[in-house]
Amino acid sequence: MNAIILSAIWGVAMMFSGIFLTKGEAIRAAAILGLVVLLGVNIAELYGYRLFNIDTRGMLSFNSFSLVFNAVLFGCTLIYFLLSSKDILKVGTNKAEYFSLIFFVLSGVSIASSFNTLLMLFLGIEIISIPLYILTGSDRKNLKSNEAALKYFLMGSFSTGIMVMGIALIYGARGSFDIAGMNTAMQQGLNPLLLSGLLLLLISMAFKVSAAPFHFWTPDVYDGAPTVFTSFMATIVKAGVFVAFLRLFDGAYGSMSDKWKLVVVIIIAATLLIGNITAVFQQSVKRMLAYSSIAQAGFMFFALFSYNDLSKEGLLLYSAAYCLATTGIFAILIKMKDYTFDGFNGMGKSNPLLAATNTIFLLSLAGIPLTAGFTAKFYMLSSAIKTGTYGWLVILAVLCAAVSVYYYFRVIQSMYFKEGDSQRIEVSSSFRLGLVVISAIIILLGIFPQILFYKLYF
Amino acid sequence: MGNIIQLAWLVPLFPLIGFLINGLGRRSLSKGAISFIGSGAILASFIVSIMIVLQVKSPGFTASQGVLKMFDFISVDKLIIPFAFQIDQLSSLFLLIITGVGFLIHVYSTSYMHDEESEHFGRYFAYLNLFVFSMLLLVMGGNFVIMFIGWEGVGLCSYLLIGFWFKNSDYNDAAKKAFVMNRIGDFGFLLAVFWIIAKVGSVDFSTVFAAAQSLSKTDITIITLLLFVGAAGKSAQIPLYTWLPDAMAGPTPVSALIHAATMVTAGIYMIARSNILYSLAPITQTVVAVTGLVTAVFAATIALQQNDIKKVLAYSTVSQLGYMFLGLGVGAYTGAVFHVMTHAFFKALLFLGAGSVIHAMHSEQDIRNMGGLKKQMPVTHITFLLGCLAIAGVPPFSGFFSKDEILAGAFSVNPVYYYIGVAGALMTAFYMFRLYAMTFTGTFRGTHEQEHHLHESPVAITFPLIVLAVLAAIAGFAGLPEVFVENGHALEHFLAPIFAESAKLKHANHLDHTTEITLMVSVTVLILITIIYAWIRFSRYRKTEADTKGLARVLENKWYVDEIYNAAIVRPLNAFSGLLNRVVEKVLIDGLVNGVGKSIQYGSRQLRLLQSGQVGSYILLMVLSILAFFALVFFTKK
């Protein structure tokens, strides 16, 4: 509760601060301060300190999982701010508003991680989506950015329509928006109305996390949006929607029939294949990362497939690992002029620290041991193995991870084994420190993943 | 003095710190500082070791006090492997030998290696400290896994130090050879550990040894044989001994410490530690005894015709190790450990003496070019002579007692072992005094340049020589045979708890005193005759250009074992791997891998076309997918 209200308030405050604060530095400081406060109050709630006591009539509820998840995402956003907030300021003239929109997104994420009724789910997802349409088109003079925003908006509305349709059908079948009790309703026999509603809901959520075959918007939007915002969308937003998805499954699809499982399996297999294989041929690192985000979503989708305690821990770890590494890579990418693989040529010599940390991020994404990415993949796959079904899916996932090594290592190869005229990139020492800190966290989580789960059960 | 055993972890800690400081600071520290840190670390360990031994020796000590668990190293399901140390009579004795001899050799090295550049000087001491650390880990480990960490660690250090002068590619080859040969043995060790885990479910010494009685005969035989493969690799027994003579490429103090006094005795330590397993496996015992005996004699024959001062000592080391295995094989565990101890003293002494000679002769190692050195190098000469007397087994020097105990043990099991063993001992006396006489007596045969520079070595070199000479002379009194003094074998009483279980299994088969004394006296007389013969013959040695002929030539070429290995194993293996490379690797594997890669790239190019950029087509595809899902959910049977 703390986080929802404070992030909304801070978003509004940031919006008005544009009138008083003209200097970019001041806006940046205000945003970072706000985020630190947000992270603080969220952790405080984890320890039982509630600032607000509002009766939501059971529409929202907060458990340790949603709070820990919020904390992880806020932490990632903080790191994202520390690394890239200067670049946010460079996107356009409405400096304060960009931050304001990001805070609104965070507010939506907090709702999405704690909803109890489908209404709140819809509200949360829309609060996340609408600011993103704006952020995608925030580079107003750039045609690509405009095009991406329009595409995103069109397809986003399409999926919103499907979601509303699904919710309406479910309401028609049950007369209630509550997700609690949906399990029992499902067991009482196959009501076609309810079944259609649930399927539509599943599809619209799959769209939001860019799972195949509903991923088409992702490469175009990620490629067209200003790179700083791509970074945000691809990481924190995606993880935020996933937690909503998991919560939805908690109530609605908990006792999945084999058919549901088959649907999920098809989505996972398609996502893994399309994401990984299409990424192979990309020439732009930014576009490669867009496909990589689809591929990684395939792995995160395993949490919904296996659906047990291990997979919840896995999703938490996966979100942290994926967000940190991707944020780091994007932060470096933003500083570069040339987004193609060749742009990284010779970086190992010209910018040794950037290249070294970038290597760690890429290794983590590829799932090489001693990095958080490996442990996260391990959790996901072992949770899937525990279900004892669809063994071939796990094998497919491992093979796809092997394919992913190809395109991630292409960047490493460019940095270290190709001669290039890449110029020395001037970055501040705090930026370097940020990269080193992320690398350290990635390796720490790779060795001691339990530290993330500490507050989950106690 | 409190319970010093709780602080036993300090013993390996000091060398580890020394390794880190010298290793990281090798570019910036002065040679003095490096020497001080390197030697000081070992001295500190030595002092703690002495206190530990005193504690272990005190009457209140029980085996359970000696197990020191630091933390859980590996914990998987039911298998829990703690990082534990085990301090008892056996390990504390080895601690004393390792740190004591180790310290002396560090001191010696400060002078011997002084001509190295500062950076390499630091590297040398870092490696040496790392070696001592690993060796201590090996000896102190409370289970087979910790022991194995040390086991691999000493192998690594041995490799690093043999190839210390890495610009010489022959030396690098020698280092590689040592590493590969050791790895073959280590593989056996590992298999044994896995077998133990499979059958016992634990690797703790106490648990495994307690469970030994309940293991089947086959299991225990396989485990002990595999462990023996490991021991044969590390302790240079047939057929894995060829690396040790080549290991002489390393600096001489390294040969003394690693390839004579400590590392190569790791196999003996391991078997002595697992004595109960061996006592329960009579087949393995026979294998161990025969291998040891054959190695002892075989290596001795080669040593007869070697002309490199270090090679003679190397083959003599292989031979002496063979005796130790003979002792283990016939159940004379105390005798084997006793011989480890005395051998550590006199062989370290001999190597360091040889180093002193090589130092004085400006890296000349061929004894045909030496002679008459006793005038210029009195301290080296006297100490070397003492070492020779000790290794030859002349009473009352230390080698006599330990070797006698092994041979007596062998006699009680099988007199044939004894007679062959004595033949080896006579050869030992012969080649050692050939070495001595050619080096120190007669006339100088080197160049004038060398003769001009001949000098006695500095104190840092002679001091360890003197200490070791004293030890080599008197250490035998730690284990006087029963025939001389009732209860004179202090070492046996000290080690009794370790071998108690095995002793119960052993049939009381003591020699009667008359036989024992007769054997002893007759062997001693034979040895003395051999010594005098060798001394007289080789003090008159003159250099000849003529090649050796017949058997001597075969011996000089080490029975052509390296060549045989090369033809029988290395070349077929190379040919086979060449075949695999051309056919399997290039055609099959590369084809498969590249084929997969190409097909994925092709797929990528095609899949990419789906991403047309048209919102309309995207939505169409999505709608089609939704319809497909609906069809799947509604129109398929469960």
mmCIF file of N, CA and C in Angstrom, chain A residues 233-332:
data_model
loop_
_atom_site.group_PDB
_atom_site.id
_atom_site.type_symbol
_atom_site.label_atom_id
_atom_site.label_comp_id
_atom_site.label_asym_id
_atom_site.label_seq_id
_atom_site.Cartn_x
_atom_site.Cartn_y
_atom_site.Cartn_z
ATOM 1 N N MET A 233 11.341 -0.407 -20.455
ATOM 2 C CA MET A 233 10.226 -1.259 -20.872
ATOM 3 C C MET A 233 10.623 -2.732 -20.878
ATOM 4 N N ALA A 234 11.823 -2.969 -21.379
ATOM 5 C CA ALA A 234 12.233 -4.360 -21.566
ATOM 6 C C ALA A 234 12.498 -5.037 -20.241
ATOM 7 N N THR A 235 12.756 -4.284 -19.209
ATOM 8 C CA THR A 235 13.167 -4.928 -17.965
ATOM 9 C C THR A 235 12.085 -4.843 -16.901
ATOM 10 N N ILE A 236 11.983 -3.663 -16.295
ATOM 11 C CA ILE A 236 11.157 -3.530 -15.102
ATOM 12 C C ILE A 236 9.689 -3.739 -15.429
ATOM 13 N N VAL A 237 9.261 -3.164 -16.548
ATOM 14 C CA VAL A 237 7.857 -3.287 -16.909
ATOM 15 C C VAL A 237 7.516 -4.745 -17.178
ATOM 16 N N LYS A 238 8.382 -5.402 -17.941
ATOM 17 C CA LYS A 238 8.093 -6.785 -18.287
ATOM 18 C C LYS A 238 8.011 -7.652 -17.028
ATOM 19 N N ALA A 239 8.958 -7.464 -16.114
ATOM 20 C CA ALA A 239 8.929 -8.251 -14.877
ATOM 21 C C ALA A 239 7.676 -7.931 -14.080
ATOM 22 N N GLY A 240 7.281 -6.651 -14.080
ATOM 23 C CA GLY A 240 6.095 -6.248 -13.345
ATOM 24 C C GLY A 240 4.841 -6.938 -13.872
ATOM 25 N N VAL A 241 4.732 -7.023 -15.205
ATOM 26 C CA VAL A 241 3.561 -7.698 -15.772
ATOM 27 C C VAL A 241 3.608 -9.187 -15.455
ATOM 28 N N PHE A 242 4.810 -9.736 -15.425
ATOM 29 C CA PHE A 242 4.922 -11.154 -15.116
ATOM 30 C C PHE A 242 4.406 -11.469 -13.718
ATOM 31 N N VAL A 243 4.692 -10.575 -12.783
ATOM 32 C CA VAL A 243 4.236 -10.866 -11.426
ATOM 33 C C VAL A 243 2.712 -10.819 -11.367
ATOM 34 N N ALA A 244 2.128 -9.907 -12.148
ATOM 35 C CA ALA A 244 0.661 -9.884 -12.221
ATOM 36 C C ALA A 244 0.145 -11.190 -12.804
ATOM 37 N N PHE A 245 0.820 -11.658 -13.830
ATOM 38 C CA PHE A 245 0.456 -12.897 -14.499
ATOM 39 C C PHE A 245 0.482 -14.057 -13.499
ATOM 40 N N LEU A 246 1.568 -14.089 -12.725
ATOM 41 C CA LEU A 246 1.725 -15.172 -11.754
ATOM 42 C C LEU A 246 0.609 -15.122 -10.725
ATOM 43 N N ARG A 247 0.267 -13.904 -10.309
ATOM 44 C CA ARG A 247 -0.779 -13.750 -9.304
ATOM 45 C C ARG A 247 -2.134 -14.177 -9.858
ATOM 46 N N LEU A 248 -2.307 -13.862 -11.124
ATOM 47 C CA LEU A 248 -3.551 -14.260 -11.775
ATOM 48 C C LEU A 248 -3.645 -15.791 -11.791
ATOM 49 N N PHE A 249 -2.546 -16.431 -12.093
ATOM 50 C CA PHE A 249 -2.532 -17.888 -12.124
ATOM 51 C C PHE A 249 -2.807 -18.457 -10.757
ATOM 52 N N ASP A 250 -2.280 -17.750 -9.757
ATOM 53 C CA ASP A 250 -2.479 -18.146 -8.379
ATOM 54 C C ASP A 250 -3.944 -18.434 -8.122
ATOM 55 N N GLY A 251 -4.787 -17.475 -8.587
ATOM 56 C CA GLY A 251 -6.207 -17.638 -8.336
ATOM 57 C C GLY A 251 -6.900 -18.412 -9.441
ATOM 58 N N ALA A 252 -6.705 -17.957 -10.667
ATOM 59 C CA ALA A 252 -7.608 -18.387 -11.719
ATOM 60 C C ALA A 252 -7.227 -19.707 -12.371
ATOM 61 N N TYR A 253 -5.938 -19.942 -12.556
ATOM 62 C CA TYR A 253 -5.569 -21.110 -13.335
ATOM 63 C C TYR A 253 -4.872 -22.157 -12.473
ATOM 64 N N GLY A 254 -4.970 -21.914 -11.134
ATOM 65 C CA GLY A 254 -4.190 -22.735 -10.207
ATOM 66 C C GLY A 254 -4.320 -24.218 -10.458
ATOM 67 N N SER A 255 -5.556 -24.714 -10.604
ATOM 68 C CA SER A 255 -5.699 -26.133 -10.889
ATOM 69 C C SER A 255 -5.869 -26.282 -12.383
ATOM 70 N N MET A 256 -4.755 -26.225 -13.078
ATOM 71 C CA MET A 256 -4.820 -26.209 -14.519
ATOM 72 C C MET A 256 -5.197 -27.575 -15.054
ATOM 73 N N SER A 257 -6.100 -27.571 -15.972
ATOM 74 C CA SER A 257 -6.355 -28.822 -16.652
ATOM 75 C C SER A 257 -5.230 -29.020 -17.671
ATOM 76 N N ASP A 258 -5.160 -30.215 -18.214
ATOM 77 C CA ASP A 258 -4.098 -30.495 -19.155
ATOM 78 C C ASP A 258 -4.147 -29.575 -20.360
ATOM 79 N N LYS A 259 -5.370 -29.129 -20.694
ATOM 80 C CA LYS A 259 -5.486 -28.260 -21.861
ATOM 81 C C LYS A 259 -4.842 -26.913 -21.635
ATOM 82 N N TRP A 260 -5.081 -26.373 -20.438
ATOM 83 C CA TRP A 260 -4.414 -25.119 -20.117
ATOM 84 C C TRP A 260 -2.923 -25.281 -20.230
ATOM 85 N N LYS A 261 -2.470 -26.392 -19.695
ATOM 86 C CA LYS A 261 -1.046 -26.635 -19.686
ATOM 87 C C LYS A 261 -0.525 -26.653 -21.122
ATOM 88 N N LEU A 262 -1.297 -27.295 -22.004
ATOM 89 C CA LEU A 262 -0.866 -27.382 -23.387
ATOM 90 C C LEU A 262 -0.765 -25.991 -24.010
ATOM 91 N N VAL A 263 -1.733 -25.139 -23.692
ATOM 92 C CA VAL A 263 -1.686 -23.769 -24.217
ATOM 93 C C VAL A 263 -0.403 -23.086 -23.763
ATOM 94 N N VAL A 264 -0.148 -23.207 -22.460
ATOM 95 C CA VAL A 264 1.052 -22.548 -21.924
ATOM 96 C C VAL A 264 2.310 -23.124 -22.576
ATOM 97 N N VAL A 265 2.322 -24.458 -22.744
ATOM 98 C CA VAL A 265 3.501 -25.084 -23.329
ATOM 99 C C VAL A 265 3.731 -24.587 -24.745
ATOM 100 N N ILE A 266 2.652 -24.460 -25.511
ATOM 101 C CA ILE A 266 2.811 -23.979 -26.891
ATOM 102 C C ILE A 266 3.366 -22.561 -26.886
ATOM 103 N N ILE A 267 2.833 -21.742 -25.976
ATOM 104 C CA ILE A 267 3.322 -20.351 -25.914
ATOM 105 C C ILE A 267 4.810 -20.332 -25.567
ATOM 106 N N ILE A 268 5.205 -21.149 -24.566
ATOM 107 C CA ILE A 268 6.614 -21.154 -24.163
ATOM 108 C C ILE A 268 7.491 -21.601 -25.339
ATOM 109 N N ALA A 269 7.102 -22.708 -25.970
ATOM 110 C CA ALA A 269 7.946 -23.234 -27.036
ATOM 111 C C ALA A 269 8.063 -22.221 -28.162
ATOM 112 N N ALA A 270 6.928 -21.611 -28.549
ATOM 113 C CA ALA A 270 6.976 -20.639 -29.636
ATOM 114 C C ALA A 270 7.828 -19.441 -29.253
ATOM 115 N N THR A 271 7.684 -18.975 -28.004
ATOM 116 C CA THR A 271 8.429 -17.806 -27.574
ATOM 117 C C THR A 271 9.932 -18.083 -27.593
ATOM 118 N N LEU A 272 10.304 -19.240 -27.053
ATOM 119 C CA LEU A 272 11.728 -19.568 -27.013
ATOM 120 C C LEU A 272 12.290 -19.660 -28.425
ATOM 121 N N LEU A 273 11.577 -20.346 -29.292
ATOM 122 C CA LEU A 273 12.102 -20.555 -30.642
ATOM 123 C C LEU A 273 12.183 -19.240 -31.401
ATOM 124 N N ILE A 274 11.082 -18.502 -31.407
ATOM 125 C CA ILE A 274 11.070 -17.271 -32.208
ATOM 126 C C ILE A 274 12.060 -16.262 -31.650
ATOM 127 N N GLY A 275 12.046 -16.096 -30.332
ATOM 128 C CA GLY A 275 12.953 -15.116 -29.726
ATOM 129 C C GLY A 275 14.398 -15.430 -30.045
ATOM 130 N N ASN A 276 14.788 -16.668 -29.777
ATOM 131 C CA ASN A 276 16.202 -17.000 -29.922
ATOM 132 C C ASN A 276 16.630 -17.056 -31.378
ATOM 133 N N ILE A 277 15.807 -17.690 -32.185
ATOM 134 C CA ILE A 277 16.270 -17.895 -33.560
ATOM 135 C C ILE A 277 16.270 -16.586 -34.330
ATOM 136 N N THR A 278 15.271 -15.743 -34.114
ATOM 137 C CA THR A 278 15.275 -14.488 -34.854
ATOM 138 C C THR A 278 16.402 -13.576 -34.399
ATOM 139 N N ALA A 279 16.772 -13.679 -33.122
ATOM 140 C CA ALA A 279 17.851 -12.822 -32.622
ATOM 141 C C ALA A 279 19.160 -13.110 -33.333
ATOM 142 N N VAL A 280 19.314 -14.339 -33.822
ATOM 143 C CA VAL A 280 20.584 -14.735 -34.425
ATOM 144 C C VAL A 280 20.957 -13.837 -35.590
ATOM 145 N N PHE A 281 19.981 -13.463 -36.373
ATOM 146 C CA PHE A 281 20.312 -12.786 -37.622
ATOM 147 C C PHE A 281 20.368 -11.262 -37.498
ATOM 148 N N GLN A 282 20.067 -10.730 -36.332
ATOM 149 C CA GLN A 282 19.996 -9.275 -36.213
ATOM 150 C C GLN A 282 21.370 -8.636 -36.353
ATOM 151 N N GLN A 283 21.382 -7.451 -36.923
ATOM 152 C CA GLN A 283 22.646 -6.724 -37.085
ATOM 153 C C GLN A 283 22.773 -5.605 -36.061
ATOM 154 N N SER A 284 21.648 -5.171 -35.504
ATOM 155 C CA SER A 284 21.704 -4.100 -34.515
ATOM 156 C C SER A 284 21.581 -4.697 -33.122
ATOM 157 N N VAL A 285 22.448 -4.264 -32.238
ATOM 158 C CA VAL A 285 22.444 -4.808 -30.883
ATOM 159 C C VAL A 285 21.132 -4.467 -30.188
ATOM 160 N N LYS A 286 20.614 -3.293 -30.492
ATOM 161 C CA LYS A 286 19.371 -2.885 -29.846
ATOM 162 C C LYS A 286 18.230 -3.828 -30.238
ATOM 163 N N ARG A 287 18.179 -4.152 -31.519
ATOM 164 C CA ARG A 287 17.131 -5.065 -31.998
ATOM 165 C C ARG A 287 17.376 -6.485 -31.488
ATOM 166 N N MET A 288 18.647 -6.838 -31.432
ATOM 167 C CA MET A 288 18.978 -8.151 -30.863
ATOM 168 C C MET A 288 18.464 -8.239 -29.428
ATOM 169 N N LEU A 289 18.636 -7.147 -28.686
ATOM 170 C CA LEU A 289 18.178 -7.163 -27.291
ATOM 171 C C LEU A 289 16.656 -7.244 -27.218
ATOM 172 N N ALA A 290 15.986 -6.672 -28.198
ATOM 173 C CA ALA A 290 14.527 -6.785 -28.217
ATOM 174 C C ALA A 290 14.119 -8.245 -28.350
ATOM 175 N N TYR A 291 14.771 -8.955 -29.292
ATOM 176 C CA TYR A 291 14.447 -10.377 -29.442
ATOM 177 C C TYR A 291 14.900 -11.163 -28.228
ATOM 178 N N SER A 292 16.039 -10.765 -27.687
ATOM 179 C CA SER A 292 16.516 -11.451 -26.474
ATOM 180 C C SER A 292 15.500 -11.297 -25.358
ATOM 181 N N SER A 293 14.842 -10.135 -25.311
ATOM 182 C CA SER A 293 13.836 -9.957 -24.240
ATOM 183 C C SER A 293 12.652 -10.889 -24.470
ATOM 184 N N ILE A 294 12.352 -11.174 -25.740
ATOM 185 C CA ILE A 294 11.297 -12.163 -26.006
ATOM 186 C C ILE A 294 11.759 -13.537 -25.539
ATOM 187 N N ALA A 295 13.006 -13.855 -25.894
ATOM 188 C CA ALA A 295 13.541 -15.163 -25.527
ATOM 189 C C ALA A 295 13.549 -15.339 -24.012
ATOM 190 N N GLN A 296 13.957 -14.283 -23.306
ATOM 191 C CA GLN A 296 14.013 -14.379 -21.852
ATOM 192 C C GLN A 296 12.608 -14.504 -21.262
ATOM 193 N N ALA A 297 11.642 -13.861 -21.935
ATOM 194 C CA ALA A 297 10.258 -13.992 -21.466
ATOM 195 C C ALA A 297 9.826 -15.450 -21.545
ATOM 196 N N GLY A 298 10.344 -16.155 -22.556
ATOM 197 C CA GLY A 298 10.027 -17.573 -22.660
ATOM 198 C C GLY A 298 10.472 -18.322 -21.419
ATOM 199 N N PHE A 299 11.640 -17.968 -20.942
ATOM 200 C CA PHE A 299 12.126 -18.630 -19.723
ATOM 201 C C PHE A 299 11.284 -18.243 -18.511
ATOM 202 N N MET A 300 10.926 -16.941 -18.443
ATOM 203 C CA MET A 300 10.141 -16.515 -17.284
ATOM 204 C C MET A 300 8.769 -17.183 -17.290
ATOM 205 N N PHE A 301 8.293 -17.488 -18.499
ATOM 206 C CA PHE A 301 6.992 -18.136 -18.634
ATOM 207 C C PHE A 301 6.977 -19.513 -17.961
ATOM 208 N N PHE A 302 8.153 -20.090 -17.786
ATOM 209 C CA PHE A 302 8.217 -21.386 -17.111
ATOM 210 C C PHE A 302 7.603 -21.315 -15.717
ATOM 211 N N ALA A 303 7.665 -20.140 -15.097
ATOM 212 C CA ALA A 303 7.093 -19.996 -13.760
ATOM 213 C C ALA A 303 5.605 -20.323 -13.791
ATOM 214 N N LEU A 304 4.936 -19.961 -14.903
ATOM 215 C CA LEU A 304 3.507 -20.224 -15.001
ATOM 216 C C LEU A 304 3.250 -21.670 -15.361
ATOM 217 N N PHE A 305 4.202 -22.256 -16.060
ATOM 218 C CA PHE A 305 4.041 -23.654 -16.454
ATOM 219 C C PHE A 305 4.161 -24.576 -15.252
ATOM 220 N N SER A 306 5.242 -24.394 -14.496
ATOM 221 C CA SER A 306 5.466 -25.360 -13.418
ATOM 222 C C SER A 306 4.688 -24.974 -12.177
ATOM 223 N N TYR A 307 4.593 -23.676 -11.922
ATOM 224 C CA TYR A 307 3.749 -23.174 -10.866
ATOM 225 C C TYR A 307 3.932 -23.925 -9.538
ATOM 226 N N ASN A 308 5.076 -23.764 -8.911
ATOM 227 C CA ASN A 308 5.281 -24.261 -7.551
ATOM 228 C C ASN A 308 6.171 -23.262 -6.807
ATOM 229 N N ASP A 309 6.509 -23.585 -5.583
ATOM 230 C CA ASP A 309 7.299 -22.635 -4.785
ATOM 231 C C ASP A 309 8.614 -22.293 -5.460
ATOM 232 N N LEU A 310 9.231 -23.345 -6.016
ATOM 233 C CA LEU A 310 10.529 -23.153 -6.656
ATOM 234 C C LEU A 310 10.399 -22.173 -7.812
ATOM 235 N N SER A 311 9.288 -22.262 -8.549
ATOM 236 C CA SER A 311 9.157 -21.392 -9.709
ATOM 237 C C SER A 311 8.894 -19.951 -9.281
ATOM 238 N N LYS A 312 8.240 -19.777 -8.127
ATOM 239 C CA LYS A 312 8.060 -18.397 -7.634
ATOM 240 C C LYS A 312 9.399 -17.778 -7.292
ATOM 241 N N GLU A 313 10.201 -18.562 -6.543
ATOM 242 C CA GLU A 313 11.546 -18.067 -6.231
ATOM 243 C C GLU A 313 12.307 -17.807 -7.521
ATOM 244 N N GLY A 314 12.117 -18.737 -8.463
ATOM 245 C CA GLY A 314 12.815 -18.607 -9.737
ATOM 246 C C GLY A 314 12.436 -17.333 -10.457
ATOM 247 N N LEU A 315 11.147 -17.001 -10.473
ATOM 248 C CA LEU A 315 10.725 -15.794 -11.181
ATOM 249 C C LEU A 315 11.327 -14.548 -10.537
ATOM 250 N N LEU A 316 11.348 -14.575 -9.218
ATOM 251 C CA LEU A 316 11.940 -13.445 -8.497
ATOM 252 C C LEU A 316 13.406 -13.282 -8.888
ATOM 253 N N LEU A 317 14.116 -14.396 -8.844
ATOM 254 C CA LEU A 317 15.543 -14.359 -9.159
ATOM 255 C C LEU A 317 15.744 -13.995 -10.620
ATOM 256 N N TYR A 318 14.893 -14.589 -11.479
ATOM 257 C CA TYR A 318 15.037 -14.329 -12.911
ATOM 258 C C TYR A 318 14.818 -12.858 -13.200
ATOM 259 N N SER A 319 13.787 -12.280 -12.571
ATOM 260 C CA SER A 319 13.523 -10.864 -12.799
ATOM 261 C C SER A 319 14.714 -10.028 -12.401
ATOM 262 N N ALA A 320 15.262 -10.317 -11.213
ATOM 263 C CA ALA A 320 16.404 -9.533 -10.744
ATOM 264 C C ALA A 320 17.573 -9.692 -11.712
ATOM 265 N N ALA A 321 17.877 -10.942 -12.063
ATOM 266 C CA ALA A 321 19.040 -11.197 -12.915
ATOM 267 C C ALA A 321 18.864 -10.532 -14.271
ATOM 268 N N TYR A 322 17.687 -10.734 -14.842
ATOM 269 C CA TYR A 322 17.452 -10.228 -16.186
ATOM 270 C C TYR A 322 17.422 -8.702 -16.199
ATOM 271 N N CYS A 323 16.721 -8.111 -15.229
ATOM 272 C CA CYS A 323 16.630 -6.649 -15.197
ATOM 273 C C CYS A 323 17.993 -6.015 -15.018
ATOM 274 N N LEU A 324 18.770 -6.556 -14.086
ATOM 275 C CA LEU A 324 20.073 -5.942 -13.807
ATOM 276 C C LEU A 324 20.964 -6.011 -15.040
ATOM 277 N N ALA A 325 21.063 -7.201 -15.621
ATOM 278 C CA ALA A 325 21.980 -7.361 -16.744
ATOM 279 C C ALA A 325 21.538 -6.511 -17.922
ATOM 280 N N THR A 326 20.225 -6.547 -18.225
ATOM 281 C CA THR A 326 19.756 -5.809 -19.398
ATOM 282 C C THR A 326 19.883 -4.306 -19.181
ATOM 283 N N THR A 327 19.561 -3.846 -17.972
ATOM 284 C CA THR A 327 19.732 -2.427 -17.676
ATOM 285 C C THR A 327 21.179 -2.009 -17.907
ATOM 286 N N GLY A 328 22.097 -2.861 -17.450
ATOM 287 C CA GLY A 328 23.524 -2.544 -17.607
ATOM 288 C C GLY A 328 23.908 -2.460 -19.072
ATOM 289 N N ILE A 329 23.469 -3.444 -19.864
ATOM 290 C CA ILE A 329 23.852 -3.436 -21.286
ATOM 291 C C ILE A 329 23.274 -2.204 -21.975
ATOM 292 N N PHE A 330 21.999 -1.918 -21.686
ATOM 293 C CA PHE A 330 21.393 -0.746 -22.314
ATOM 294 C C PHE A 330 22.105 0.532 -21.903
ATOM 295 N N ALA A 331 22.504 0.608 -20.630
ATOM 296 C CA ALA A 331 23.182 1.814 -20.157
ATOM 297 C C ALA A 331 24.445 2.048 -20.973
ATOM 298 N N ILE A 332 25.142 0.953 -21.292
ATOM 299 C CA ILE A 332 26.354 1.109 -22.109
ATOM 300 C C ILE A 332 25.971 1.439 -23.544
#
